[in-house]
Every structure is written in structure tokens, then in C-alpha cells.
N, CA and C atoms as an extended XYZ file, in Angstrom:
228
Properties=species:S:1:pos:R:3:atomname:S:1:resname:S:1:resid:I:1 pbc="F F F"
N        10.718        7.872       16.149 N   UNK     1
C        10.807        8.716       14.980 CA  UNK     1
C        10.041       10.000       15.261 C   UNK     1
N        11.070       10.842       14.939 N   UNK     2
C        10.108       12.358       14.902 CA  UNK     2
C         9.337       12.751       13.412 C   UNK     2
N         8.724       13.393       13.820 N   UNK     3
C         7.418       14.285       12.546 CA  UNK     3
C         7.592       15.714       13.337 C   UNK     3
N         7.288       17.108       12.481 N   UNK     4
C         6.715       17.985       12.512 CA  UNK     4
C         5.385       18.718       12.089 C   UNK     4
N         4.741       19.215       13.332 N   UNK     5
C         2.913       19.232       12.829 CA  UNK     5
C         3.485       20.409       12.110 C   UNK     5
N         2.306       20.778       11.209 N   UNK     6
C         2.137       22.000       10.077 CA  UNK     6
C         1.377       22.608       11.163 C   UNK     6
N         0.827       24.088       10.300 N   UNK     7
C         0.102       25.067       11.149 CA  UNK     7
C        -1.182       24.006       11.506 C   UNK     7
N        -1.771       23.657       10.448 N   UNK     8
C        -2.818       22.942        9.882 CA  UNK     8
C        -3.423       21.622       11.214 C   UNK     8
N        -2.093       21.435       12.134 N   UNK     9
C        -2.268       20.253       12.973 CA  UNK     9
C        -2.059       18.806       12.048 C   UNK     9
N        -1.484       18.747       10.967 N   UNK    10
C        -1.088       17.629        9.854 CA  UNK    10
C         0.351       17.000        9.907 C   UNK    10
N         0.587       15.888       10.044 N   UNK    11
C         1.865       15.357       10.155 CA  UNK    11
C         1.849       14.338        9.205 C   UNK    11
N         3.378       13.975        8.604 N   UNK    12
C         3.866       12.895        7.465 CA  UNK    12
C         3.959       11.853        8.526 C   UNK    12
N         3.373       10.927        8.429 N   UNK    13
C         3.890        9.094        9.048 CA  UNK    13
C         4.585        8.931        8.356 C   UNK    13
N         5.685        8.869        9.267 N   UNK    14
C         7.243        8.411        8.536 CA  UNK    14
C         6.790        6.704        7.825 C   UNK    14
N         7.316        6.549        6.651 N   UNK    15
C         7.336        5.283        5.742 CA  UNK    15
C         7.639        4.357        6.459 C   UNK    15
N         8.469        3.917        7.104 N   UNK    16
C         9.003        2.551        8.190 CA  UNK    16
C         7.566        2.191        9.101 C   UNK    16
N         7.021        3.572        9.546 N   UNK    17
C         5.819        3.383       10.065 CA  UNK    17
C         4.674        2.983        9.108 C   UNK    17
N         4.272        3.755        8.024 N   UNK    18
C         3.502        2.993        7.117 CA  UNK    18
C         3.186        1.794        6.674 C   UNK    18
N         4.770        1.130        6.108 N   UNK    19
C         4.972        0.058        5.685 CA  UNK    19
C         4.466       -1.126        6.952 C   UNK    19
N         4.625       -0.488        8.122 N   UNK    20
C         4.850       -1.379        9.277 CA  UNK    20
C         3.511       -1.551        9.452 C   UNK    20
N         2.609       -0.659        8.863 N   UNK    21
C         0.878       -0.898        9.318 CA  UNK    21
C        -0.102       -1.263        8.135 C   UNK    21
N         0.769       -1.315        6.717 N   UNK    22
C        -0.057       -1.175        5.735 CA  UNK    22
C        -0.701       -0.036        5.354 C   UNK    22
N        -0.059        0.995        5.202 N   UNK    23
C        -1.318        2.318        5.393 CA  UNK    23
C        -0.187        2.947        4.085 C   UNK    23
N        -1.471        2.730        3.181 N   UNK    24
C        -1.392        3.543        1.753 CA  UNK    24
C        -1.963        4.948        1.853 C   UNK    24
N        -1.693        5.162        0.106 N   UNK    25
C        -2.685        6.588       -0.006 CA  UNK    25
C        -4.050        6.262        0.217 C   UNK    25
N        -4.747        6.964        1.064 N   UNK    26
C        -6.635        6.768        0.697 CA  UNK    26
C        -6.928        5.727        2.232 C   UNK    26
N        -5.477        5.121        2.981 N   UNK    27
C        -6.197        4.599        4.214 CA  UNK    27
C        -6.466        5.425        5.266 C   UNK    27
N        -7.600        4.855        5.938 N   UNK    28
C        -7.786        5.602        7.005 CA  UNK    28
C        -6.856        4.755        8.170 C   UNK    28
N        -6.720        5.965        9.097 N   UNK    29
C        -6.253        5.681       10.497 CA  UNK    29
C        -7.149        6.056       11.666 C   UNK    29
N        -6.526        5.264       12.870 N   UNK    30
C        -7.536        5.704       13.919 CA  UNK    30
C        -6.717        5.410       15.224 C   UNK    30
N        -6.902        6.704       15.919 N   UNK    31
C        -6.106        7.284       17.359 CA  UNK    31
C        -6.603        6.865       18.470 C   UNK    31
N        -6.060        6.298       18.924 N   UNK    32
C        -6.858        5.933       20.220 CA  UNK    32
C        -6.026        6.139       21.904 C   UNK    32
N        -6.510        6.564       23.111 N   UNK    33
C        -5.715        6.605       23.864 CA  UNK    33
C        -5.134        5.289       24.736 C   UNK    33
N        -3.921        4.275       25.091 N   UNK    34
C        -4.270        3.687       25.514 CA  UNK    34
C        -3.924        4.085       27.177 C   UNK    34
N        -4.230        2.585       28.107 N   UNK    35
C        -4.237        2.546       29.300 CA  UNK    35
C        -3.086        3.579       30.150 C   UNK    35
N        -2.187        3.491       29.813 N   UNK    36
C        -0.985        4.268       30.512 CA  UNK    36
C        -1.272        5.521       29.992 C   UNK    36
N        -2.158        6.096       29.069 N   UNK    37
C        -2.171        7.629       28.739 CA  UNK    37
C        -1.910        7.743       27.045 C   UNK    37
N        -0.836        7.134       26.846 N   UNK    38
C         0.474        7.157       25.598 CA  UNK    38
C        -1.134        6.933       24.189 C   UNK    38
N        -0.572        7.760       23.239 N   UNK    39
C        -1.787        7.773       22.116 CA  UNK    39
C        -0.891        6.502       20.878 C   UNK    39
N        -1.951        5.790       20.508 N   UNK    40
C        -1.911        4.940       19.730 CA  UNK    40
C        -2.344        4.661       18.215 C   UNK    40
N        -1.439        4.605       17.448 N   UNK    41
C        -1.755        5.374       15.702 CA  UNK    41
C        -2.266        3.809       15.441 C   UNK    41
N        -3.461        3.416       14.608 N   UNK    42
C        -3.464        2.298       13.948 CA  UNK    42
C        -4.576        2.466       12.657 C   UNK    42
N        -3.829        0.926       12.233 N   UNK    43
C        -4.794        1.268       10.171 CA  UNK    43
C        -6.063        1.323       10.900 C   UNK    43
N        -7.235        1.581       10.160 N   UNK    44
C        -8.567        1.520       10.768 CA  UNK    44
C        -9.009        0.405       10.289 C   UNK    44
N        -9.753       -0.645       10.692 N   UNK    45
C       -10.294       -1.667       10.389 CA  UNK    45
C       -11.285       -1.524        9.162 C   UNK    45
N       -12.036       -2.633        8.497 N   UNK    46
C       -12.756       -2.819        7.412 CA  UNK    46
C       -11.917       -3.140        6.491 C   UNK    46
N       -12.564       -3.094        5.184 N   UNK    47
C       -12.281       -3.411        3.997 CA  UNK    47
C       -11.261       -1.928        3.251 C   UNK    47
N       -10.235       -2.329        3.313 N   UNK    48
C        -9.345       -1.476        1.812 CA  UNK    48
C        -9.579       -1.867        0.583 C   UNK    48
N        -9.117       -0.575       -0.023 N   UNK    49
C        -9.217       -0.649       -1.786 CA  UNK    49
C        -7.757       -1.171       -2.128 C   UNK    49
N        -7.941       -2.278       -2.857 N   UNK    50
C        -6.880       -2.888       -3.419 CA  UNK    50
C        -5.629       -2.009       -4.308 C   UNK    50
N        -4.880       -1.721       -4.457 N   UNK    51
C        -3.934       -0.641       -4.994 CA  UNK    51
C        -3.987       -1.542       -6.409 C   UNK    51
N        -3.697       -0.174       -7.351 N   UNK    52
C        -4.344       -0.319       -9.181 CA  UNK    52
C        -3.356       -1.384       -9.445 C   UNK    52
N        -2.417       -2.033       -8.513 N   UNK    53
C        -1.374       -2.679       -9.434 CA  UNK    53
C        -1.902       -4.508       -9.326 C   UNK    53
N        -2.483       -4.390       -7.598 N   UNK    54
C        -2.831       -5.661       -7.183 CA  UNK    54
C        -3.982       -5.962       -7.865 C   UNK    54
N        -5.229       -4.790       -8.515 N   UNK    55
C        -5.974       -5.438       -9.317 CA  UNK    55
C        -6.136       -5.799      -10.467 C   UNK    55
N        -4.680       -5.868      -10.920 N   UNK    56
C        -4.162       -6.272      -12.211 CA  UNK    56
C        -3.555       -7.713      -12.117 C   UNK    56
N        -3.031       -8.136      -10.925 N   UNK    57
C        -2.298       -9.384      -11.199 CA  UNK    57
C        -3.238      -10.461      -11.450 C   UNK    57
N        -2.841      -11.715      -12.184 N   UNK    58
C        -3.440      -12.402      -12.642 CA  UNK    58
C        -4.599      -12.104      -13.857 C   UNK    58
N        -4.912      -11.242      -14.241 N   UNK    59
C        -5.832      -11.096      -15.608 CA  UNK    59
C        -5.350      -11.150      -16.964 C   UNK    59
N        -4.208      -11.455      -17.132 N   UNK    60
C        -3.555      -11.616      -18.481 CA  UNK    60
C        -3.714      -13.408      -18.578 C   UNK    60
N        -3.727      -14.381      -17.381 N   UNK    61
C        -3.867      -15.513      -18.202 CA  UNK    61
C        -2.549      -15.718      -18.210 C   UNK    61
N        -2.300      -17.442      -18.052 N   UNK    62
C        -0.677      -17.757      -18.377 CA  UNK    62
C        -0.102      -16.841      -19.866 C   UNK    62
N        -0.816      -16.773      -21.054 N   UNK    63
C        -0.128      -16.486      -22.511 CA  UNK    63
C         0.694      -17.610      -22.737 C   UNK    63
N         1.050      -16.966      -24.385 N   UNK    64
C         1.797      -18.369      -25.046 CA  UNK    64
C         3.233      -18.469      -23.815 C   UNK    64
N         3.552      -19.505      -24.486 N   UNK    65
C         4.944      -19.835      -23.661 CA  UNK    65
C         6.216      -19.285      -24.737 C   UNK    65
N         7.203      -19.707      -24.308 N   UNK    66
C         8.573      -18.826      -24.836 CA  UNK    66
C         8.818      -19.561      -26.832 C   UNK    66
N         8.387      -20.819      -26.707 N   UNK    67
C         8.485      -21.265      -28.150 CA  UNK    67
C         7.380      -20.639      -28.953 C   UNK    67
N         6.003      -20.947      -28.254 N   UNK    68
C         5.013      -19.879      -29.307 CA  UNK    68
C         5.709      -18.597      -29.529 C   UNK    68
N         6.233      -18.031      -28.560 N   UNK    69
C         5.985      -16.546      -28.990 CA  UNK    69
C         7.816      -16.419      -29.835 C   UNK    69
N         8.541      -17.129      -29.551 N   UNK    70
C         9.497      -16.988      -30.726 CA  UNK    70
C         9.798      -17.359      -31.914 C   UNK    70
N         8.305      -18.461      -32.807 N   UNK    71
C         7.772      -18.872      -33.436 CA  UNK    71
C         6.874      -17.720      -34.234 C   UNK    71
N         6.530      -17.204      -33.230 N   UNK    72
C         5.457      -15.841      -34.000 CA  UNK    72
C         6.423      -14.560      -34.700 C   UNK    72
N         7.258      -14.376      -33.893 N   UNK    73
C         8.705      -13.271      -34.049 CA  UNK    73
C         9.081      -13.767      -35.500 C   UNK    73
N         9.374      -15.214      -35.583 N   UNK    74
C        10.309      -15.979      -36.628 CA  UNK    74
C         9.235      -15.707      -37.658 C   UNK    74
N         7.812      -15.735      -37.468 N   UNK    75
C         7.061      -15.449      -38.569 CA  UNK    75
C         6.444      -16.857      -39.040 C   UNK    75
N         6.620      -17.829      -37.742 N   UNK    76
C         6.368      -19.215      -38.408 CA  UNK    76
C         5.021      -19.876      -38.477 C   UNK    76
């Protein structure tokens, strides 16, 4: 996959590549050269920040089930 650098020296990681490394908004990356020369893009190790959606799952609690809550609708 090609990219074009900006003046800036800044390039877009194409999404197929993202997805393929885990690399959200706010991750870091880290370049490294390997043995044959060829430069090597990877997520940077440590701890990531969980994305606002994953630190939502599970905090609502099962809730009523489908008869409570069409019981409550019915007004019963």
C-alpha cells in the first residue's frame, strides 16, 4: 500500500494497516530498522486507553427482561 508524505514529513496509515495492528486515535507507534535494512511500523507496547465505547460495556447490568418491561409500557 502506498501513502503520500505531506511537506510536514506526516503520512495516513492506510486502515487495513491499522486495523491489522490495533492502532487507534491517541496510539503510539514505533519504527524500527530491521536486519535486512527494510523499516518496520509497529503499535508501541504498554498499556492503551480503552476506546469510550469499550468502557461502557457491561455497566448497565442485565435490566428488566422483555415481560417486565412490556408490563411497565402496559402500565401494569
Amino acid at each position: 500500500m502506498a501513502t503520500t508524505v505531506t511537506s510536514k514529513g506526516q503520512v495516513t496509515i492506510p486502515k487495513p494497516v491499522r486495523d491489522h495492528l490495533g492502532i487507534v486515535a491517541g496510539s503510539k507507534v514505533e519504527f524500527r530498522r530491521a536486519a535486512d535494512g527494510s523499516v518496520v511500523i509497529e503499535k508501541a507496547g504498554g498499556t492503551s486507553q480503552p476506546s469510550r465505547f469499550a468502557k461502557l460495556v457491561g455497566i448497565a447490568g442485565p435490566g428488566p427482561s422483555t415481560d417486565e418491561i412490556m408490563a411497565m409500557t402496559r402500565g401494569e
